[in-house]
C-alpha positions as a Markdown table, in Angstrom:
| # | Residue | x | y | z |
|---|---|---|---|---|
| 1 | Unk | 13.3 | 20.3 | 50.5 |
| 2 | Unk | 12.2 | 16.9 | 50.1 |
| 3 | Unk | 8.9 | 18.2 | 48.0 |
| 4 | Unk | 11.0 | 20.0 | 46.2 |
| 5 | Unk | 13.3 | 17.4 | 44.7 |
| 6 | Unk | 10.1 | 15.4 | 44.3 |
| 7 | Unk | 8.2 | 17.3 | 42.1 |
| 8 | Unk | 11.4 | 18.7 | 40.8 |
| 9 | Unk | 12.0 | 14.8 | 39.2 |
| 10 | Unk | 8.3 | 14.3 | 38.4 |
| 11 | Unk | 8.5 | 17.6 | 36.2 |
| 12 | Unk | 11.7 | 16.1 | 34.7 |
| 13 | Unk | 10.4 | 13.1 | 34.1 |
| 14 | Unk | 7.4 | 14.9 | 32.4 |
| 15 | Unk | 9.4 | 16.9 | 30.2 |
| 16 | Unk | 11.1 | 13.6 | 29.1 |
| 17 | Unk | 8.0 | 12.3 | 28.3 |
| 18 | Unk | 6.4 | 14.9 | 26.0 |
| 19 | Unk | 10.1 | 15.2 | 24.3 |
| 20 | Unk | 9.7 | 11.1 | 23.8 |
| 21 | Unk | 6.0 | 11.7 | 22.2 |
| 22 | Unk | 7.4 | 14.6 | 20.5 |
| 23 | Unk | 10.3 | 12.3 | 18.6 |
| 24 | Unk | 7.6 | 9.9 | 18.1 |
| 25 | Unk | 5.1 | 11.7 | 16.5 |
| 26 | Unk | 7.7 | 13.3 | 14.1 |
| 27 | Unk | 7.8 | 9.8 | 12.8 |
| 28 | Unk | 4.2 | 9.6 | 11.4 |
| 29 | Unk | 3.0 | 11.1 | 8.5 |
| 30 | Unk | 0.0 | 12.3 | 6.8 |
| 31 | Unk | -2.1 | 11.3 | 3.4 |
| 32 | Unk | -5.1 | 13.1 | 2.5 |
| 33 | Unk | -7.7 | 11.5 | -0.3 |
| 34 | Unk | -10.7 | 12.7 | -1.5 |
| 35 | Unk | -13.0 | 9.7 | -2.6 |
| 36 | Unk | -16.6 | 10.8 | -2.5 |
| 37 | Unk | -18.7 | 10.0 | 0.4 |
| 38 | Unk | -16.0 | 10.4 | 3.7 |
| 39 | Unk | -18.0 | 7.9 | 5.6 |
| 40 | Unk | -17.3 | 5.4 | 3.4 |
| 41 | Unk | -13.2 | 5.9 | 2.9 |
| 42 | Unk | -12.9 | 6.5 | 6.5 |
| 43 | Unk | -13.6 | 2.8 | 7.1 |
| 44 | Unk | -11.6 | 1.4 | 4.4 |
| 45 | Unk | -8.8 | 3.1 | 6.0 |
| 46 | Unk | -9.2 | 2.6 | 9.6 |
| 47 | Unk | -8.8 | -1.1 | 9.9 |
| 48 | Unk | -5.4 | -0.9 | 8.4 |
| 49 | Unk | -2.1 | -1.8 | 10.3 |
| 50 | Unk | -0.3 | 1.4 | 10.9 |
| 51 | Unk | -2.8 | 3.5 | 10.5 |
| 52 | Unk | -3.4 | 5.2 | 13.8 |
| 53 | Unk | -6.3 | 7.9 | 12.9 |
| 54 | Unk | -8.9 | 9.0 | 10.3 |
| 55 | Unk | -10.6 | 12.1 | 10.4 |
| 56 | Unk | -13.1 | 13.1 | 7.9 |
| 57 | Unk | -13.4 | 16.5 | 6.6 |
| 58 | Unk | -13.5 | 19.1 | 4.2 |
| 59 | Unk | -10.2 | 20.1 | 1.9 |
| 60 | Unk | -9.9 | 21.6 | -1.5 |
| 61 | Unk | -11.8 | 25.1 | -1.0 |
| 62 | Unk | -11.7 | 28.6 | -0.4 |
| 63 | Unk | -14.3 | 29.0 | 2.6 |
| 64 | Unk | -12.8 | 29.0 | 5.9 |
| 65 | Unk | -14.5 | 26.4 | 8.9 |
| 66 | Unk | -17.0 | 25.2 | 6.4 |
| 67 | Unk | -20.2 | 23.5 | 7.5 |
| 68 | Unk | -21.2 | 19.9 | 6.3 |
| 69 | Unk | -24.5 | 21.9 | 4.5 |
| 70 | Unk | -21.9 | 24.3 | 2.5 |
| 71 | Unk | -19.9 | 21.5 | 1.3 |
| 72 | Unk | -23.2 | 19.1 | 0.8 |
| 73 | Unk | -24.6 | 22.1 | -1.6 |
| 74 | Unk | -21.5 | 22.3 | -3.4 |
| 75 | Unk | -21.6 | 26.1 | -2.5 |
| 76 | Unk | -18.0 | 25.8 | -0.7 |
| 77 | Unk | -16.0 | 24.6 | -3.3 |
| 78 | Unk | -14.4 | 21.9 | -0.7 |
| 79 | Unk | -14.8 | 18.1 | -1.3 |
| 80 | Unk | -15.2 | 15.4 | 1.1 |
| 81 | Unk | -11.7 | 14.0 | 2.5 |
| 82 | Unk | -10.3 | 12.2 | 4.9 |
| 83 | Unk | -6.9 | 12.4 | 6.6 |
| 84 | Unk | -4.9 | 9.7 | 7.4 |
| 85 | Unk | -2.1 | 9.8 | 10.2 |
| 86 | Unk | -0.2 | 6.5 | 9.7 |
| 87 | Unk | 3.3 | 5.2 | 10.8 |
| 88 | Unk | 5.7 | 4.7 | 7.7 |
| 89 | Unk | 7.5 | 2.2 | 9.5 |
| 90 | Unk | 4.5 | 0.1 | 9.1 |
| 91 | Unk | 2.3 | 1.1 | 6.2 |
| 92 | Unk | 3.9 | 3.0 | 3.1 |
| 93 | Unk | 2.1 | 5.7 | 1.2 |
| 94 | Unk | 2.1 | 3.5 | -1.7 |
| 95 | Unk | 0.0 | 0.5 | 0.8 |
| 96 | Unk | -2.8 | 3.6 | 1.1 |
| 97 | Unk | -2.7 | 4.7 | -2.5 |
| 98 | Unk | -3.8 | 1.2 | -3.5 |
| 99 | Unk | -6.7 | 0.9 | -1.0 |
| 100 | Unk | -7.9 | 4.7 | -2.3 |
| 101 | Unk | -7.9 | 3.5 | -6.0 |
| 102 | Unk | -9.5 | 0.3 | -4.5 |
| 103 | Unk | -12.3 | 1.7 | -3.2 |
| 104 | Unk | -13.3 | 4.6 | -6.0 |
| 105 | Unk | -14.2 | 4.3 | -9.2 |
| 106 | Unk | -11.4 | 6.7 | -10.8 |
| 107 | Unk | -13.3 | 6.8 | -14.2 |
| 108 | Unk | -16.2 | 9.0 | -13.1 |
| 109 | Unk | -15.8 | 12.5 | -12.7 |
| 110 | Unk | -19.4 | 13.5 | -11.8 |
| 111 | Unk | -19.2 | 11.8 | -8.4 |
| 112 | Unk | -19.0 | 8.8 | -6.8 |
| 113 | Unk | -21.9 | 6.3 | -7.1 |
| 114 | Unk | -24.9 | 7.5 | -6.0 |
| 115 | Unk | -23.4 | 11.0 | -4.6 |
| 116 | Unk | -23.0 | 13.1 | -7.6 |
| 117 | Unk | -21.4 | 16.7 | -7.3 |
| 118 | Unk | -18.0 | 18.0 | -7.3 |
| 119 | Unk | -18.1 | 17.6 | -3.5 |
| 120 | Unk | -17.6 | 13.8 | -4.1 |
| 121 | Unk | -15.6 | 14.2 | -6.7 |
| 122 | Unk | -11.8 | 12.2 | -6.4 |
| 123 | Unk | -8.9 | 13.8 | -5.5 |
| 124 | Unk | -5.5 | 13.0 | -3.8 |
| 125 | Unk | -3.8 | 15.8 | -1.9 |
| 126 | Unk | -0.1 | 15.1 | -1.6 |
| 127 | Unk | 2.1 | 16.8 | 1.5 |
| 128 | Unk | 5.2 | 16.5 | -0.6 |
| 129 | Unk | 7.0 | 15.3 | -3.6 |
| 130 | Unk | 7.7 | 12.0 | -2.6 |
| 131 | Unk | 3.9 | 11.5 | -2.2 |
| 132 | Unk | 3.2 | 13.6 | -5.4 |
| 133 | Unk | 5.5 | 11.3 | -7.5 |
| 134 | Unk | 4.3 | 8.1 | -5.7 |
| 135 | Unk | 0.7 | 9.8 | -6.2 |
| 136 | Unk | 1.7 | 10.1 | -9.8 |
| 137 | Unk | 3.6 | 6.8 | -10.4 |
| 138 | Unk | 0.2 | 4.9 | -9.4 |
| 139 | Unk | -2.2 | 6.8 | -11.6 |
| 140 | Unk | -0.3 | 6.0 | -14.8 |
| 141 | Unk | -0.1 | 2.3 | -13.7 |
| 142 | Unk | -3.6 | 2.3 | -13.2 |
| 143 | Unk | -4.5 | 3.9 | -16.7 |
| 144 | Unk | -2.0 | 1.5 | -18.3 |
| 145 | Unk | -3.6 | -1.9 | -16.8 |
| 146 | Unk | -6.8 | -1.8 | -18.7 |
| 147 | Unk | -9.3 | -2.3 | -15.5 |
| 148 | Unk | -11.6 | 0.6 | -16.7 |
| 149 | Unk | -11.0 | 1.0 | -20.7 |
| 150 | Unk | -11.6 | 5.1 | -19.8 |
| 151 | Unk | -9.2 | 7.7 | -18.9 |
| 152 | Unk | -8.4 | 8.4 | -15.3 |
| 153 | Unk | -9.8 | 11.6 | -14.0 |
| 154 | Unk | -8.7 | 11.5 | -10.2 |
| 155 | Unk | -6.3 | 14.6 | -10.3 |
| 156 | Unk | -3.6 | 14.9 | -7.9 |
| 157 | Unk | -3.5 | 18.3 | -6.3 |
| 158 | Unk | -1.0 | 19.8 | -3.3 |
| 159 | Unk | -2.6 | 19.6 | -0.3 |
| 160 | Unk | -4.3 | 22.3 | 1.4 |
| 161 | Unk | -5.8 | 23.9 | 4.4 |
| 162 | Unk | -8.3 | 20.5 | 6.1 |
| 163 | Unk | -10.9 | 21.6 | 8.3 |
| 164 | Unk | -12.1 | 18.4 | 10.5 |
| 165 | Unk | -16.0 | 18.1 | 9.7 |
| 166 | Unk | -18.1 | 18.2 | 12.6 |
| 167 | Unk | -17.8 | 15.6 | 15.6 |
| 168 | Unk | -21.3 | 14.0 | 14.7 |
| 169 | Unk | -19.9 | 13.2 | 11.2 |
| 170 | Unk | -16.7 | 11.3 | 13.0 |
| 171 | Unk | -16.9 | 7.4 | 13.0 |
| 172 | Unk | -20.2 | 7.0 | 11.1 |
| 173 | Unk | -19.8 | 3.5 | 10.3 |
| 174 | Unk | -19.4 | 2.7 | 13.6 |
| 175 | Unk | -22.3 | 4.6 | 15.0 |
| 176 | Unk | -24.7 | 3.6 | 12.2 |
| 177 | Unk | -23.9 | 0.3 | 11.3 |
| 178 | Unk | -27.3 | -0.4 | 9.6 |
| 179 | Unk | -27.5 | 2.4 | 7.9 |
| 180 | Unk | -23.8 | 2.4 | 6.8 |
| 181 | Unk | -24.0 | -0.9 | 5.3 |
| 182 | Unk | -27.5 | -0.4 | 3.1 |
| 183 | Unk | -26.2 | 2.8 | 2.3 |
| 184 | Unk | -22.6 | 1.1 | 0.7 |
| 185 | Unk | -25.0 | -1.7 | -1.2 |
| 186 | Unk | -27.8 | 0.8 | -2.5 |
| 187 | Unk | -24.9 | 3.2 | -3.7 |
| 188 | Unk | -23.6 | 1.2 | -5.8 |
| 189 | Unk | -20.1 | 1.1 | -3.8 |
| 190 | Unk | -20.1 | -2.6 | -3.0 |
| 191 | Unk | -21.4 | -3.8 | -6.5 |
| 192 | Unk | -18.6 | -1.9 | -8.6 |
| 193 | Unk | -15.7 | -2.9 | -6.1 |
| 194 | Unk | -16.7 | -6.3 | -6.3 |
| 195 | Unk | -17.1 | -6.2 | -10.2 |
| 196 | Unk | -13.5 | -4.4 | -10.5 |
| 197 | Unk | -11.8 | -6.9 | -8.3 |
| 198 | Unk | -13.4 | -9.5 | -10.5 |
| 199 | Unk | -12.4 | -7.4 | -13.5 |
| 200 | Unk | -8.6 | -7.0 | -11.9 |
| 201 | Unk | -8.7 | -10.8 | -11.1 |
| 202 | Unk | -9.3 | -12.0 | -15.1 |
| 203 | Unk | -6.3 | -9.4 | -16.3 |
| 204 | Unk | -4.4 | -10.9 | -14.3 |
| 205 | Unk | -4.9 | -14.8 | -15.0 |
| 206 | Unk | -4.5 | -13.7 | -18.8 |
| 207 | Unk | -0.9 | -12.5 | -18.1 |
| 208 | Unk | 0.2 | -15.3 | -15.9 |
| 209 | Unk | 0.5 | -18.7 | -16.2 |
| 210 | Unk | -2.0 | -21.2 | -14.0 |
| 211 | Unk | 1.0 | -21.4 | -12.0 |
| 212 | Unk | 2.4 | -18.1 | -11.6 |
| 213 | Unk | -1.1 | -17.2 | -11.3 |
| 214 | Unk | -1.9 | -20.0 | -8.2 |
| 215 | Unk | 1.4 | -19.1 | -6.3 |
| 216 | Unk | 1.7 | -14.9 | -6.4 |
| 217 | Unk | -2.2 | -15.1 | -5.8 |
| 218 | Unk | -3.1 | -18.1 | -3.7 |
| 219 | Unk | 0.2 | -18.7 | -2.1 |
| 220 | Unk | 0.6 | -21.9 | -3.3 |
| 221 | Unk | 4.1 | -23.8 | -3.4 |
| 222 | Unk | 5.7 | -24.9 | -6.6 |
| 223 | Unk | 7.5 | -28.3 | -6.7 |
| 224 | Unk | 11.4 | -28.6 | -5.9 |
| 225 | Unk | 13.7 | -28.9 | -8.0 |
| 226 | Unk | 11.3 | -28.9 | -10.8 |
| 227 | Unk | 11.2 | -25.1 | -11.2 |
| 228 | Unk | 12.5 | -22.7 | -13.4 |
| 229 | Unk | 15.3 | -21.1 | -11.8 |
| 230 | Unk | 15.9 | -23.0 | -8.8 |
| 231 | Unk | 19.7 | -23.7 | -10.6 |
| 232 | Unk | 20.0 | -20.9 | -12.6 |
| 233 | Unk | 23.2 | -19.4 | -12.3 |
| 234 | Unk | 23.3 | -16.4 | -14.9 |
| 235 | Unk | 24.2 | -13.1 | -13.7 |
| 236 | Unk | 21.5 | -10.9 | -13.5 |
| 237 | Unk | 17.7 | -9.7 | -11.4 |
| 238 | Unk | 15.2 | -11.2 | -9.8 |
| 239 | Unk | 12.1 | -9.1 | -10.2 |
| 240 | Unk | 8.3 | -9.8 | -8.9 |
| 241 | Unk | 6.6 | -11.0 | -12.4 |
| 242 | Unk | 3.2 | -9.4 | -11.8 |
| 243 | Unk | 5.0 | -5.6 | -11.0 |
| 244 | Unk | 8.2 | -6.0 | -12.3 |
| 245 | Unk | 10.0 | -4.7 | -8.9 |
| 246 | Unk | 13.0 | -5.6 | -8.2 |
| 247 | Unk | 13.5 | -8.6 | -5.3 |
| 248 | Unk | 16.9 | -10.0 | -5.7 |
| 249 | Unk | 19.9 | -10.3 | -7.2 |
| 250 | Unk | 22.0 | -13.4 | -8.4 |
| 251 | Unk | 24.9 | -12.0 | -6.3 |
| 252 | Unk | 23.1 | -13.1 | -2.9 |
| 253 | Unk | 21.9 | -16.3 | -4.8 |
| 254 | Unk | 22.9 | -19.6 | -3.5 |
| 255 | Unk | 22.6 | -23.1 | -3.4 |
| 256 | Unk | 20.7 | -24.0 | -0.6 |
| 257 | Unk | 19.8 | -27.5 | -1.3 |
| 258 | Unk | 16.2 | -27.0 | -1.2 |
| 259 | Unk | 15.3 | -27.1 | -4.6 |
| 260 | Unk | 13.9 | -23.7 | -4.6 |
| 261 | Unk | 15.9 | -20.1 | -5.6 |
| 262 | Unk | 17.1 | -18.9 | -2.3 |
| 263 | Unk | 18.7 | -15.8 | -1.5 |
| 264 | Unk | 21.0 | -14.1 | 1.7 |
| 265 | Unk | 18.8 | -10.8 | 1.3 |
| 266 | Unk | 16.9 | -8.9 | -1.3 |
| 267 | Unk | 18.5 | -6.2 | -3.3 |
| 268 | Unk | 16.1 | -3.6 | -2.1 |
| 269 | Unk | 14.6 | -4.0 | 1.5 |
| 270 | Unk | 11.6 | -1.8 | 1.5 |
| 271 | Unk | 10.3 | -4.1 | -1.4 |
| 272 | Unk | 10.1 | -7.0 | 1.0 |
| 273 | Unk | 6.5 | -7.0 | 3.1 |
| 274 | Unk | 7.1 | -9.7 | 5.6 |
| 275 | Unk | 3.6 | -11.5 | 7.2 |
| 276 | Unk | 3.3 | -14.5 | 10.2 |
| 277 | Unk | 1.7 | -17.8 | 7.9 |
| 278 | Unk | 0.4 | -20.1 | 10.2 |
| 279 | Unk | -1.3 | -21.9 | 7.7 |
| 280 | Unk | 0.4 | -25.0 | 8.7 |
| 281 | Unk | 0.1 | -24.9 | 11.9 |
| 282 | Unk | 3.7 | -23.5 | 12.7 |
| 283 | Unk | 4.3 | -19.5 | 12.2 |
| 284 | Unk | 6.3 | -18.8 | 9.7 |
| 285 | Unk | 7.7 | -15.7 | 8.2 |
| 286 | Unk | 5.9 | -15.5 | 4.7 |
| 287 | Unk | 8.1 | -12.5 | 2.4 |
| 288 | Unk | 5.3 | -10.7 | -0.3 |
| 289 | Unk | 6.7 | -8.2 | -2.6 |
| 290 | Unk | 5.8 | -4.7 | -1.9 |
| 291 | Unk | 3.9 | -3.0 | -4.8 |
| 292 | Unk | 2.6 | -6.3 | -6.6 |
| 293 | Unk | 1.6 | -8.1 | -3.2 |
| 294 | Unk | 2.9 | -10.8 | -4.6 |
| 295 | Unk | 3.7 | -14.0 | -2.6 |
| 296 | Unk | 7.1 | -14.9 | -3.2 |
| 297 | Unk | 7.8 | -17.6 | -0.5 |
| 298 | Unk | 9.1 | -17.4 | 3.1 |
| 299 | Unk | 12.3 | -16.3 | 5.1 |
| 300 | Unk | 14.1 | -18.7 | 7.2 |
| 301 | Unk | 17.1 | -17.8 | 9.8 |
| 302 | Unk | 19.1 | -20.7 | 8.7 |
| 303 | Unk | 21.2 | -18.7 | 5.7 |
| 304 | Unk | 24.7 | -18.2 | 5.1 |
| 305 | Unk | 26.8 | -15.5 | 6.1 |
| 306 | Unk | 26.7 | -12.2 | 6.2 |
| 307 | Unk | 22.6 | -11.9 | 6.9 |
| 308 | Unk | 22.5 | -15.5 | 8.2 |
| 309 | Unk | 18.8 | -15.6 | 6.0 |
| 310 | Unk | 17.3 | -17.8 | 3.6 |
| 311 | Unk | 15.0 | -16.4 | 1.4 |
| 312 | Unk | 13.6 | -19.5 | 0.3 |
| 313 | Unk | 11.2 | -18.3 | -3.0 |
| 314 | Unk | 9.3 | -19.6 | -5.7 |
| 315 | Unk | 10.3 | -19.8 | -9.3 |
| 316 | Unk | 6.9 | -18.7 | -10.5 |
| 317 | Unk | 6.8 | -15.4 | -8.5 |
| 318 | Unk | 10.2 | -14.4 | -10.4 |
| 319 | Unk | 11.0 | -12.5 | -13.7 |
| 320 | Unk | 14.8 | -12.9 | -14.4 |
| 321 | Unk | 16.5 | -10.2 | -16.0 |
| 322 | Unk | 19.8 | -11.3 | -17.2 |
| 323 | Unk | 22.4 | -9.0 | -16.8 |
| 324 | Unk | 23.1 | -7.6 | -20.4 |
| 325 | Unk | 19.6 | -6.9 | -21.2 |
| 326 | Unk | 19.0 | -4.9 | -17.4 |
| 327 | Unk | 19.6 | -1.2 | -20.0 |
| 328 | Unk | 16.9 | -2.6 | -22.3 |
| 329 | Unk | 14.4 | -3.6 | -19.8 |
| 330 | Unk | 14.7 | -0.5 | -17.7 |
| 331 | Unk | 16.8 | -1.9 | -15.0 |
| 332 | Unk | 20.5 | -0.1 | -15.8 |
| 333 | Unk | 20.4 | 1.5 | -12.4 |
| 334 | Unk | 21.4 | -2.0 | -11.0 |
| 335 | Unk | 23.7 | -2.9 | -13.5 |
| 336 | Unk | 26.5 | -1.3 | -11.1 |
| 337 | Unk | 25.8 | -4.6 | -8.9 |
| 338 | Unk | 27.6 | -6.9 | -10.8 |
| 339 | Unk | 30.3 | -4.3 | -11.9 |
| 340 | Unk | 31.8 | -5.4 | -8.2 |
């Protein structure tokens, strides 16, 4: 009888177990991006917080269990892919859309770099409409910034059926270090991600002040009480000045004798990213906006009621909407905040 009981509660306790992984794995998600050679995307991916797999593969076609020679000839109709499984509570979709357009060159429809062929062409397979708008959303931003001065041809397509490419073809990067590295440099790869950031760097610096510019991009610290809006006390939004996303609003503004805007909590959460700065030698809780990757400033538990927080921020990462122009700007949905 004893036995019994025993590996009655050890099969119970199994059973818990799987139900536990079960709810936990119904908290990841997927994203699936097509961005010529899988090799290469597969490590841009991988060394990403949140992200807890990468498999390359082959998506996109009509052949069933295609072979890496099928898809390399083009005969398959598939491109190159890679699937991401990553935790939402720690990366968002719209984290992993900026390091796919980071790493392709969306321009160039005929391949990528030296891999030419509609096998390596760019594609992003969305697994819903939340990712198909996001998906959307982040194309016509890139068109609109100027980086390339060509059209965007990465289309967005649903996703379909991925077939994992063959186990040799898992992890290249990390098996062939050598010959990964002199294959990203002789591509081409290396040399056009370097130019675009350089390219993305100067757009930037032509839209912002030197000081804007040094403290959403360098994380620099403007001076207290000599900042634009560390008094200001005009109804209206607080939005990230290289994005435009909203960050706070003058409802949770208030004086905290700093010098510096401060707020009890921003007005939408999931556009806060908050980071450990040990940069002076102390860890503090540095707050970046979501979308821009802006810094904004840091987060300190010393606040007010109800949050007890003090978003302590800097003038120069903020745009300020005032609240009569928030129609005009494209803000109205938040114009019910101040009707309170």
């Amino acid at each position: 009888m004893k036995y019994v009981f025993i590996a009655g509660f050890l099969l119970a306790g199994i059973f818990n177990m799987v139900n536990a992984n079960s709810d936990i794995s119904k908290s990841y998600e997927k994203a699936t991006f097509a961005g010529g050679c899988f090799w290469c995307m597969e490590a841009s991916f991988e060394q990403l917080d949140g992200v807890l797999e990468v498999i390359s593969g082959y998506t996109g076609g009509t052949k069933k269990n295609p072979m890496y020679e099928e898809v390399a000839s083009g005969s398959s109709g598939h491109v190159e892919a890679v699937q991401i499984v990553y935790d939402p509570a720690k990366i968002s979709y719209t984290d992993l859309l900026d390091v796919f357009w980071n790493n392709i060159n969306p321009a160039d429809e005929g391949g990528q770099f030296a891999d030419r062929g509609t096998q390596y062409q760019t594609i992003i397979f969305y697994h819903n409409e939340k990712q198909k708008n996001l998906a959307e959303r982040s194309k016509k931003k890139l068109e609109s910034s100027g980086i390339y001065n060509k059209p965007v041809k990465t289309n967005i397509k649903k996703a379909a059926e991925f077939y994992k490419a063959e186990d040799y073809l898992q992890n290249y990067y990390k098996k062939n270090p050598e010959s990964y590295k002199r294959y990203k440099i002789e591509s081409g790869r290396d040399v056009f991600i370097k130019d675009t950031n350089q390219v993305k760097k100067n757009i930037l610096k032509g839209k912002l002040t030197k000081l804007q510019y040094e403290v959403t991009q360098e994380c620099q610290t403007e001076p207290p009480f000599k900042n634009e809006f560390w008094d200001n006390k005009r109804e209206g939004l607080y939005v990230d000045v290289v994005s435009g996303e909203p960050l706070f609003s003058s409802k949770d503004k208030f004086d905290s004798k700093t010098g510096w805007p401060s707020f009890t909590k921003p007005v939408k959460p999931e556009n806060i990213v908050e980071k450990i700065d040990s940069n002076l030698g102390m860890n503090r809780t540095e707050v970046q906006s979501r979308e821009g990757k802006s810094h904004l400033g840091h987060v300190f538990p010393d606040g007010p009621a109800p949050t007890g927080l003090r978003y302590c921020i800097n003038s120069a990462s903020l745009k300020f909407i005032p609240r009569e122009d928030l129609e005009k700007e494209g803000y109205g949905e938040y114009k019910k905040l101040f009707d309170k």
